[in-house]
Amino acid sequence: MTQMTARLGFFVLLMPLLLWLALLIIIPHIDMFLLSLRERVGVGEYETSFANYLILFTEPLYIWTFVRTAVMSVLATAITLIIAFPVSIYIAKIAQGRLQQILFMLCLIPFYVSELVRTFGWMILLRETGIVSNFVQWVGIVDRPVEFLYNDAAIMVGLVYTSMLFMVVPLVTTLESLDNSVIEAGYDLGGSTLSVMREIIIPHAAPGIMSGCIVVFMLSLGNYLTPIMLGGKDSLWFTEMIYNQFIVRFNWELGAAFGFMLLVLSSAIVWAMLRLTGQTLAKTME
Amino acid sequence: MTPDLEAVGLSKTFADFQAVKNVSFTVPAGSFFSILGPSGCGKTTIMRMIAGFLEPSSGDIRIKGESVLGVAPNKRPVNMVFQHLALFPMMNIADNIGYGLRRQKRPKAEIARKVDEVLERIGLPGIGQRKVDELSGGQKQRVAIARCMVLEPDVLLLDEPLGALDLKLREHMKLELKALQEAFETTFIYITHDQSEALVMSDQIAVMNQGRFEQVGTGKDLYYRPQTSFVAGFIGDSNCWEGKVESVDATSTLVRLDNGSAIHGVFDDRTSHVGDSVDIFVRPESIGISRNASDFLDCENRLSGQVHDVIFNGAASRVMLRDSQGGTMIEVALPQSGGSTDLLKGESVHIGWRAAQSTCFVKGAV
């Protein structure tokens, strides 16, 4: 009897999680998958086939956008890591007490503002009549207004800026868990800054680096707002393709196939990153 | 022969706090030197200055006669065993020990051979491929020492490395550390707040208090001939009383305690004057206890009192006695031989000790 109640209690407590998983993740995805397998052969007539997926691979624009989005996201992740790592070391190991809290807050505060407003901030800086353009004219590097927006560099700046916090937080957490005396021991036994970094700090921070990279990569890959706003209408971002299929072209079948391919792509790249660095997903979630 | 380590007028000031005040000492080659003091006395600061993690505010540190001021920690011929050992958890044991050798760019075969050799010497052959967290506390301890010793440093610094071990293992490691030091013939500088660790292992002990060295000497010196009241109180147990000098003669000094009892004592190499305020230290183990007053006829100090309490602690058992004259509480070691083990609360007993066993220090004198 008590065993029965215990088991019942277990399921009741588990129910919100199960409902969430089933209703919001599993069912929509199954539905999307089924949708992506429908080929429109006539008005209101459908057949089951992989035709939608074939379109993705045969149409150069689609496959180019697909690859481009993946490469840009990987690049954005790498740049974010390179910038965030020294920042995190400073926050976790060098800054003391109040300064540490203030620096951490400074990383967090931009996120009090919505992503839209933050991206507008970059547009104000980078547009043709913006601050950066005016500044380079004033300095005398150029003699005409320069458009900094609507190119890949602007997209990259936006993606890195949006992702920074999600890299800094896991990095600071893992770096803080590294005992200072372990770093000191590294120096004491003859290590240089470079070798202490390579043999002690980076191996210790590896799970944090990985989880930061996974989050940033996913965020970049799935980002819609930043590429559109900073890269313009022709920014060739894959999420934009999905949006167009669903909303503009009203071709839900193709949109679903695109969405599903994005899921496959992100899973594949995360898996490859884990394999490459010898990490496991469980370790990065600690 | 040049000493392995020499500190001259070493001082360290943090913002508004002077952690180390003008400390000088010399450590001969191949000896075991301990710095013993309560926490916050500045011993870790000295250690970190020798290792190179802190720059002294003034003074000099010389290793084998050469000043190491301004030399980075990774360039100094000293290595340190950290308080929590600081083994690298991301490496196996062989890589941990080989870390320093890899930094010296030694050939791989030589590193492997040296690692095997040192593992053999610490009595843990064949554990090279294990992970750090697979070892027991005592094994980690030895690996941490091996990781330093494989680099053949001139001086090995040990920062309370036994603190994290349980009592039995600590007792065992004390002897083992001493044996390792003798086997490697390296100079060990050991800092601790545990007097027993210092007494058991050291050739020389410096007792440190509030940034100064109070006394440097062998364990025996510190125990039998303390030079300051801090050392007398810190090393071993003591009864400590305050009083005033009443009379001074050739062999001893008579001190009147604040509560009226009179104690005969001696001053260590110091002259005292009638009327001086003094501290008197008497070790519980130097006081005799008996039911017969006649046992103490040759003692200058003879008192009687009531047993207030018997504290049983094996070999370190104590009798708390209330002096029947002045009411002073006196702690007396309970002898394990002779008929005193069956003392009961409230019983009247006699105690006595020689004047030479009560050490007096004039208050305020350094």
XYZ file of C-alpha atoms in Angstrom:
652
model
C 0.000 0.000 0.000
C 2.692 2.472 1.033
C 4.707 1.387 -1.963
C 1.716 2.171 -4.151
C 1.343 5.653 -2.641
C 5.036 6.256 -2.976
C 4.937 5.294 -6.639
C 1.843 7.444 -7.197
C 3.564 10.373 -5.496
C 6.578 9.868 -7.707
C 4.476 10.108 -10.844
C 2.528 13.105 -9.584
C 5.765 14.946 -8.914
C 7.168 13.901 -12.255
C 4.029 14.949 -14.117
C 4.887 18.621 -14.809
C 8.187 17.550 -16.323
C 6.574 14.800 -18.381
C 3.821 17.159 -19.576
C 6.353 19.791 -20.487
C 8.495 17.329 -22.383
C 5.552 15.712 -24.152
C 3.423 18.750 -24.977
C 6.077 21.305 -25.761
C 8.968 19.285 -27.118
C 8.161 15.765 -28.222
C 4.691 16.206 -29.737
C 5.501 19.404 -31.729
C 8.646 17.811 -33.058
C 6.908 14.616 -34.119
C 4.217 16.715 -35.747
C 6.823 18.835 -37.465
C 8.631 15.742 -38.688
C 5.426 14.279 -40.105
C 4.636 17.624 -41.710
C 8.058 17.755 -43.331
C 7.445 14.356 -44.941
C 4.343 15.534 -46.807
C 4.786 16.372 -50.425
C 2.133 18.538 -52.072
C 1.181 16.851 -55.311
C -2.001 18.794 -56.031
C -4.466 21.121 -54.323
C -5.164 19.494 -50.969
C -3.395 16.317 -52.080
C -0.366 15.069 -50.242
C 2.030 12.109 -50.459
C 4.632 10.886 -48.047
C 8.108 11.485 -49.418
C 11.469 13.125 -48.742
C 10.850 15.676 -51.482
C 11.065 18.642 -49.110
C 14.478 17.545 -47.893
C 15.566 17.061 -51.475
C 14.683 20.696 -52.230
C 17.048 21.834 -49.482
C 19.929 19.878 -50.967
C 19.262 20.664 -54.612
C 18.556 24.370 -54.357
C 22.006 26.116 -54.127
C 20.653 29.135 -52.221
C 19.172 26.968 -49.495
C 22.155 24.711 -49.015
C 24.527 27.712 -49.183
C 22.539 29.507 -46.474
C 22.452 26.308 -44.448
C 26.250 25.869 -44.531
C 26.897 29.579 -44.120
C 24.744 29.759 -40.984
C 26.595 26.811 -39.481
C 30.046 28.224 -40.255
C 29.166 31.713 -39.021
C 27.750 30.261 -35.790
C 30.891 28.221 -35.170
C 32.978 31.311 -35.836
C 30.829 33.443 -33.529
C 31.228 30.783 -30.820
C 35.006 30.750 -31.251
C 35.273 34.552 -31.122
C 33.015 34.698 -28.053
C 35.223 32.119 -26.330
C 38.420 33.985 -27.170
C 37.033 37.237 -25.772
C 35.224 35.699 -22.789
C 38.092 33.530 -21.520
C 40.449 36.311 -20.401
C 37.460 38.254 -19.050
C 36.374 35.213 -17.013
C 39.881 34.587 -15.683
C 40.029 38.203 -14.581
C 36.639 38.004 -12.860
C 37.206 34.579 -11.266
C 40.866 34.707 -10.284
C 42.282 38.233 -10.309
C 39.471 40.585 -9.242
C 38.757 40.531 -5.519
C 35.589 41.044 -3.474
C 33.504 44.015 -4.611
C 35.296 44.487 -7.915
C 34.466 40.883 -8.775
C 30.761 41.461 -8.123
C 30.748 44.740 -10.044
C 32.427 43.204 -13.090
C 30.006 40.315 -13.062
C 27.100 42.756 -12.850
C 28.527 44.723 -15.778
C 28.334 41.562 -17.863
C 24.755 41.003 -16.753
C 23.317 44.532 -16.987
C 23.009 44.669 -20.824
C 20.625 41.738 -20.508
C 18.199 43.840 -18.498
C 17.326 45.433 -21.839
C 15.482 43.452 -24.481
C 17.483 41.980 -27.326
C 15.658 44.200 -29.798
C 16.681 47.401 -28.026
C 20.259 46.182 -27.611
C 20.504 45.445 -31.304
C 19.086 48.880 -32.113
C 21.931 50.231 -30.012
C 24.393 48.636 -32.386
C 22.462 50.018 -35.353
C 22.776 53.539 -33.924
C 26.529 53.018 -33.625
C 27.139 51.383 -36.983
C 24.717 53.039 -39.450
C 25.910 55.411 -42.140
C 25.128 58.514 -40.099
C 26.059 56.787 -36.860
C 28.687 57.460 -34.228
C 31.406 55.206 -35.638
C 30.975 56.605 -39.134
C 31.146 60.188 -37.861
C 34.178 59.377 -35.750
C 36.266 57.943 -38.596
C 35.364 60.991 -40.694
C 36.378 63.322 -37.876
C 39.684 61.520 -37.407
C 40.208 61.818 -41.159
C 40.538 58.185 -42.131
C 37.722 58.562 -44.661
C 36.093 61.610 -46.261
C 32.569 60.236 -46.771
C 30.070 58.547 -44.483
C 30.686 54.805 -44.248
C 28.004 52.151 -43.877
C 29.098 49.630 -41.258
C 25.778 47.830 -41.123
C 24.416 45.099 -43.404
C 27.514 42.946 -43.724
C 28.833 39.772 -42.121
C 31.097 41.629 -39.723
C 28.110 43.496 -38.292
C 26.243 40.187 -37.844
C 29.280 38.738 -36.107
C 29.579 41.706 -33.736
C 25.916 41.372 -32.845
C 26.098 37.602 -32.302
C 29.204 37.816 -30.094
C 27.731 40.667 -28.072
C 24.441 38.820 -27.542
C 26.200 35.610 -26.500
C 28.899 36.979 -24.214
C 27.085 36.446 -20.904
C 26.247 32.838 -21.747
C 29.941 32.129 -22.181
C 31.148 34.159 -19.185
C 28.813 32.571 -16.633
C 29.852 28.898 -17.086
C 33.502 29.915 -17.463
C 33.540 31.978 -14.268
C 31.817 29.146 -12.408
C 34.328 26.477 -13.443
C 37.327 28.762 -13.031
C 36.214 29.713 -9.536
C 36.129 26.040 -8.613
C 39.845 25.772 -9.443
C 41.820 26.100 -6.212
C 44.298 28.992 -6.371
C 46.951 26.817 -4.807
C 46.738 24.431 -7.782
C 47.657 27.335 -10.072
C 50.391 28.402 -7.678
C 51.718 24.837 -7.584
C 51.895 24.991 -11.378
C 54.161 28.039 -11.188
C 56.098 26.725 -8.206
C 57.080 23.581 -10.077
C 58.560 25.643 -12.889
C 55.576 26.305 -15.155
C 55.325 29.460 -17.266
C 52.040 31.318 -17.670
C 51.556 29.585 -21.001
C 52.118 26.062 -19.694
C 50.023 26.656 -16.552
C 47.261 27.830 -18.867
C 47.615 24.876 -21.211
C 48.136 22.070 -18.703
C 46.141 23.227 -15.693
C 43.633 26.020 -16.292
C 42.232 24.976 -19.678
C 41.906 21.241 -18.834
C 40.144 22.191 -15.613
C 37.843 24.653 -17.377
C 37.127 22.271 -20.285
C 33.605 21.316 -19.146
C 32.754 25.008 -18.656
C 34.223 25.905 -22.033
C 32.170 23.155 -23.637
C 28.883 24.056 -21.994
C 29.446 27.734 -22.803
C 30.233 26.856 -26.407
C 27.159 24.651 -26.752
C 24.838 27.348 -25.440
C 26.417 30.110 -27.533
C 26.418 27.961 -30.646
C 22.752 27.057 -30.230
C 21.828 30.683 -29.567
C 23.694 31.896 -32.650
C 22.340 29.176 -34.895
C 18.791 29.842 -33.781
C 19.122 33.627 -33.659
C 16.696 35.451 -35.909
C 16.658 39.067 -34.768
C 20.360 39.931 -34.838
C 21.189 38.636 -38.324
C 18.103 40.304 -39.799
C 18.637 43.662 -38.111
C 22.389 43.949 -38.487
C 22.741 41.938 -41.686
C 19.737 43.347 -43.490
C 17.114 41.602 -45.566
C 19.660 39.582 -47.486
C 21.644 38.388 -44.510
C 21.150 34.757 -45.635
C 20.532 33.335 -42.181
C 18.833 29.956 -42.045
C 16.208 30.933 -39.469
C 15.131 33.638 -41.900
C 14.566 30.929 -44.538
C 12.382 29.010 -42.128
C 10.418 32.143 -41.281
C 9.905 32.883 -44.967
C 8.609 29.402 -45.696
C 6.146 29.439 -42.825
C 4.950 33.041 -42.922
C 5.703 34.509 -46.349
C 5.419 31.522 -48.677
C 2.941 29.669 -46.497
C 4.820 26.466 -47.385
C 4.683 24.763 -43.991
C 5.947 21.468 -45.371
C 9.243 22.929 -46.588
C 9.521 25.123 -43.479
C 9.149 22.038 -41.288
C 11.841 20.241 -43.273
C 14.141 23.240 -42.834
C 13.401 23.352 -39.111
C 14.140 19.702 -38.780
C 17.407 20.020 -40.657
C 18.443 22.846 -38.314
C 17.841 20.512 -35.355
C 19.892 17.774 -37.038
C 22.647 20.269 -37.827
C 22.925 21.650 -34.303
C 22.868 18.151 -32.776
C 25.550 16.968 -35.218
C 27.861 19.910 -34.568
C 27.476 19.668 -30.779
C 28.180 15.943 -30.995
C 31.251 16.614 -33.153
C 32.516 19.276 -30.729
C 32.129 16.873 -27.805
C 33.916 14.084 -29.667
C 36.705 16.407 -30.742
C 37.439 17.551 -27.188
C 36.862 14.174 -25.542
C 34.100 15.546 -23.316
C 30.756 14.018 -22.473
C 27.466 15.864 -22.317
C 27.041 14.767 -18.701
C 30.359 16.353 -17.707
C 29.505 19.700 -19.257
C 26.219 19.847 -17.374
C 27.824 19.475 -13.926
C 79.546 25.726 4.315
C 76.909 28.118 3.059
C 73.545 27.586 4.665
C 70.774 26.432 2.340
C 68.504 29.239 3.337
C 69.162 32.540 5.000
C 66.667 35.256 5.809
C 68.015 38.648 6.823
C 65.820 41.279 8.424
C 62.749 40.003 6.604
C 59.642 42.172 6.903
C 56.301 42.233 5.151
C 53.672 44.919 5.482
C 50.188 44.598 4.003
C 48.270 47.874 3.636
C 48.184 48.807 7.319
C 49.224 45.557 8.937
C 52.739 44.337 9.538
C 52.600 40.546 9.133
C 56.305 39.813 9.499
C 58.591 42.001 11.566
C 62.324 41.931 10.993
C 62.831 38.170 11.057
C 66.295 36.689 10.530
C 67.229 33.040 10.503
C 69.641 30.577 8.992
C 68.876 27.024 7.979
C 71.885 24.728 7.547
C 71.948 22.331 4.611
C 70.059 19.097 5.066
C 68.207 20.068 8.206
C 64.567 20.029 9.170
C 63.519 23.508 10.238
C 60.052 24.256 11.570
C 58.273 27.515 12.050
C 55.710 27.019 14.785
C 53.078 29.532 15.728
C 49.381 30.151 16.222
C 47.320 30.939 13.129
C 47.741 34.489 11.937
C 51.270 34.818 13.336
C 52.805 35.409 9.908
C 54.319 31.997 9.259
C 52.493 31.471 5.968
C 53.621 34.933 4.848
C 57.265 33.930 5.434
C 56.687 30.729 3.503
C 55.127 32.556 0.562
C 57.989 35.031 0.493
C 60.510 32.183 0.317
C 58.495 30.495 -2.451
C 58.304 33.782 -4.324
C 54.551 34.426 -4.265
C 55.069 37.539 -2.142
C 57.828 40.132 -2.285
C 59.247 41.117 1.120
C 58.791 44.784 2.071
C 62.376 44.796 3.268
C 65.145 42.336 4.022
C 66.744 39.643 1.947
C 66.274 35.922 1.266
C 69.323 33.951 0.192
C 69.268 30.394 -1.066
C 72.677 28.733 -1.105
C 74.181 32.188 -0.612
C 72.416 33.819 -3.569
C 69.704 36.401 -3.118
C 66.432 35.337 -4.744
C 64.718 38.703 -4.462
C 62.995 39.517 -7.732
C 63.266 35.924 -8.953
C 59.882 34.546 -10.075
C 58.491 31.470 -8.239
C 59.011 29.247 -11.288
C 62.710 30.167 -11.391
C 63.522 29.578 -7.708
C 65.312 26.440 -6.532
C 62.592 25.909 -3.932
C 59.413 23.892 -4.183
C 56.401 23.887 -1.988
C 54.025 21.259 -0.660
C 50.742 23.109 -0.282
C 48.376 22.887 2.637
C 45.781 21.009 0.618
C 48.553 19.445 -1.487
C 47.302 21.013 -4.736
C 47.828 17.890 -6.801
C 46.626 18.453 -10.351
C 43.276 16.627 -10.540
C 43.275 16.702 -14.343
C 46.422 14.526 -14.539
C 47.307 11.039 -13.393
C 49.988 10.457 -10.774
C 52.849 10.010 -13.240
C 51.917 13.234 -15.046
C 51.635 15.062 -11.744
C 55.133 14.030 -10.732
C 56.510 14.557 -14.225
C 55.016 18.060 -14.536
C 58.113 19.886 -13.306
C 60.454 17.718 -15.383
C 58.372 18.406 -18.499
C 58.755 22.106 -17.787
C 62.524 21.597 -17.767
C 62.182 20.022 -21.222
C 63.823 16.752 -20.183
C 63.614 13.859 -22.636
C 60.549 11.637 -22.259
C 62.502 8.500 -21.353
C 64.344 10.320 -18.587
C 61.098 11.717 -17.170
C 59.534 8.245 -17.120
C 62.593 6.779 -15.412
C 62.777 9.536 -12.782
C 59.060 9.279 -12.045
C 59.383 5.524 -11.519
C 62.417 6.037 -9.299
C 60.742 8.576 -7.052
C 57.556 6.469 -6.800
C 59.795 3.612 -5.668
C 61.432 5.841 -3.062
C 58.153 6.950 -1.536
C 57.077 3.319 -1.399
C 54.294 3.540 -3.996
C 55.703 1.802 -7.064
C 53.396 1.231 -9.998
C 50.686 3.760 -9.139
C 51.691 6.098 -11.978
C 48.570 5.505 -14.046
C 46.123 6.050 -11.179
C 44.037 9.162 -10.823
C 44.546 11.611 -7.982
C 41.199 10.917 -6.351
C 41.875 7.176 -6.252
C 44.597 7.667 -3.634
C 44.211 7.780 0.131
C 45.165 10.868 2.145
C 48.552 9.497 3.125
C 49.360 8.418 -0.423
C 48.454 11.852 -1.807
C 50.738 13.332 0.808
C 53.664 11.270 -0.390
C 52.896 11.981 -4.044
C 52.853 15.720 -3.311
C 56.294 15.435 -1.741
C 57.565 13.251 -4.588
C 56.305 15.789 -7.133
C 58.627 18.358 -5.562
C 61.545 16.069 -4.732
C 61.860 14.774 -8.285
C 63.075 18.289 -9.181
C 65.828 18.045 -6.540
C 65.156 21.474 -5.024
C 67.634 23.109 -2.644
C 64.865 23.736 -0.163
C 61.464 22.094 0.218
C 58.739 24.160 1.840
C 55.853 22.401 3.562
C 52.786 24.419 4.512
C 50.934 22.441 7.220
C 50.563 19.465 4.894
C 49.318 17.137 7.637
C 46.384 19.338 8.619
C 43.829 17.476 6.530
C 44.705 13.989 7.781
C 43.045 12.144 10.622
C 44.870 11.751 13.921
C 46.266 8.225 13.521
C 47.513 8.899 10.008
C 49.004 12.201 11.120
C 51.011 10.465 13.837
C 52.248 7.983 11.266
C 53.050 10.636 8.635
C 55.124 12.630 11.136
C 57.616 9.801 11.402
C 57.423 9.100 7.704
C 58.094 12.725 6.754
C 61.150 12.771 8.975
C 62.340 9.535 7.372
C 61.727 10.941 3.869
C 63.665 14.073 4.739
C 66.602 11.997 5.920
C 66.417 9.792 2.830
C 66.371 12.728 0.411
C 68.887 14.737 2.476
C 67.092 17.916 1.463
C 66.479 20.936 3.617
C 62.847 20.977 4.752
C 61.154 24.113 6.012
C 57.966 23.080 7.725
C 55.321 25.411 9.020
C 52.708 24.292 11.468
C 50.574 25.350 14.388
C 50.815 21.854 15.857
C 53.639 21.744 18.375
C 53.809 17.978 18.419
C 54.493 17.908 14.654
C 57.275 20.430 15.125
C 58.757 18.721 18.189
C 58.789 15.249 16.676
C 60.292 16.102 13.301
C 62.464 19.163 13.598
C 66.156 19.727 14.083
C 65.427 23.382 14.777
C 62.164 25.088 15.629
C 61.376 28.777 15.442
C 58.435 29.793 17.604
C 56.652 32.678 15.987
C 54.165 35.104 17.462
C 52.697 38.313 16.037
C 55.189 38.520 13.192
C 58.302 37.935 15.310
C 60.447 34.939 16.129
C 60.197 34.487 19.891
C 62.841 31.797 20.137
C 64.779 29.532 17.825
C 66.160 26.297 19.167
C 65.845 22.560 19.344
C 62.658 21.050 20.656
C 64.359 20.306 23.962
C 65.520 23.913 24.341
C 62.031 25.207 23.764
C 60.463 22.763 26.166
C 62.945 22.900 29.015
C 64.431 26.367 28.613
C 61.798 28.691 27.136
C 63.109 32.228 26.872
C 59.847 34.122 26.736
C 56.554 33.700 28.469
C 54.863 33.119 25.087
C 57.098 30.134 24.368
C 56.599 28.764 27.883
C 52.851 28.992 27.456
C 52.732 27.763 23.849
C 54.991 24.720 24.013
C 53.509 22.009 26.184
C 50.935 22.550 28.917
C 51.609 24.888 31.789
C 50.100 26.253 34.919
C 50.453 29.989 34.561
C 50.167 32.359 37.504
C 50.814 36.032 38.006
C 52.553 37.510 41.014
C 55.121 39.937 42.406
C 58.728 39.242 43.365
C 59.006 39.300 47.147
C 62.634 38.380 47.705
C 65.611 37.332 45.610
C 68.490 35.168 46.786
C 71.343 33.303 45.156
C 69.433 30.190 44.150
C 65.837 31.182 43.787
C 63.272 33.933 43.841
C 60.253 34.035 46.053
C 57.137 35.191 44.266
C 53.952 36.129 46.073
C 50.900 35.355 43.982
C 48.019 37.793 43.915
C 45.993 35.459 46.114
C 48.681 35.177 48.768
C 50.407 31.874 47.998
C 54.204 31.979 47.809
C 56.064 30.173 45.025
C 59.783 29.618 44.658
C 61.011 29.982 41.120
C 64.014 30.743 38.953
C 64.617 33.328 36.288
C 66.160 32.159 33.101
C 69.340 34.222 32.602
C 67.680 37.347 33.881
C 67.952 39.386 36.995
C 64.795 40.384 38.704
C 64.076 42.990 41.286
C 61.867 42.972 44.304
C 58.458 44.283 43.294
C 58.599 43.205 39.646
C 55.383 41.763 38.215
C 56.079 38.305 36.882
C 54.466 35.346 35.139
C 55.270 31.920 36.556
C 54.982 28.769 34.457
C 54.970 25.290 36.008
C 54.415 22.230 33.845
C 51.803 19.774 35.145
C 54.224 16.900 34.579
C 56.914 18.413 36.792
C 54.656 18.550 39.837
C 54.691 15.513 42.114
C 51.476 14.393 43.746
C 51.113 12.191 46.802
C 48.941 11.495 49.822
C 51.996 11.898 52.105
C 53.471 15.336 52.725
C 56.777 13.673 53.592
C 57.384 12.742 49.944
C 58.257 16.328 49.085
C 60.747 17.272 51.771
C 63.409 18.144 49.209
C 61.084 20.399 47.187
C 61.114 24.162 47.694
C 57.449 24.347 46.740
C 55.145 22.287 48.902
C 51.416 22.761 48.827
C 48.392 20.829 49.857
C 44.902 20.954 48.495
C 41.696 19.242 47.552
C 41.162 17.268 44.397
C 38.671 19.343 42.417
C 38.429 17.056 39.450
C 40.197 14.163 37.780
C 40.327 14.450 33.987
C 41.009 11.071 32.487
C 42.747 11.197 29.109
C 44.904 8.083 29.011
C 48.551 8.940 29.352
C 47.734 12.650 29.471
C 45.375 12.418 32.467
C 45.267 15.417 34.776
C 44.275 16.165 38.354
C 42.771 19.595 38.959
C 43.690 20.665 42.444
C 42.481 23.583 44.537
C 45.256 24.945 46.717
C 44.007 25.079 50.310
C 45.890 28.331 51.083
C 45.109 30.676 48.213
C 42.496 28.729 46.300
C 44.598 28.677 43.116
C 43.625 26.000 40.643
C 46.634 23.806 39.861
C 46.832 21.289 37.062
C 48.938 18.236 37.915
C 49.789 15.303 35.679
C 48.409 12.070 37.030
C 51.318 9.651 37.356
C 50.630 6.253 35.830
C 52.911 4.568 38.388
C 52.741 4.851 42.184
C 49.476 4.764 44.065
C 47.816 7.950 42.760
C 45.663 6.584 39.959
C 42.739 6.026 42.337
C 42.407 9.641 43.534
C 38.864 10.738 44.171
C 37.150 14.092 44.043
C 37.423 16.045 47.278
C 40.357 14.053 48.626
C 43.174 15.954 50.363
C 46.561 15.529 48.726
C 50.022 17.044 48.828
C 52.003 18.308 45.874
C 55.548 19.576 45.479
C 58.067 20.672 42.885
C 61.583 22.082 42.733
C 62.161 25.813 42.380
C 64.102 25.127 39.160
C 60.900 23.820 37.623
C 58.963 27.029 37.956
C 60.127 29.374 35.252
C 59.492 33.065 35.788
C 59.378 35.922 33.306
C 59.221 39.584 34.156
C 56.087 41.037 32.584
C 56.500 43.379 29.694
C 60.111 42.329 29.096
C 60.774 40.983 25.605
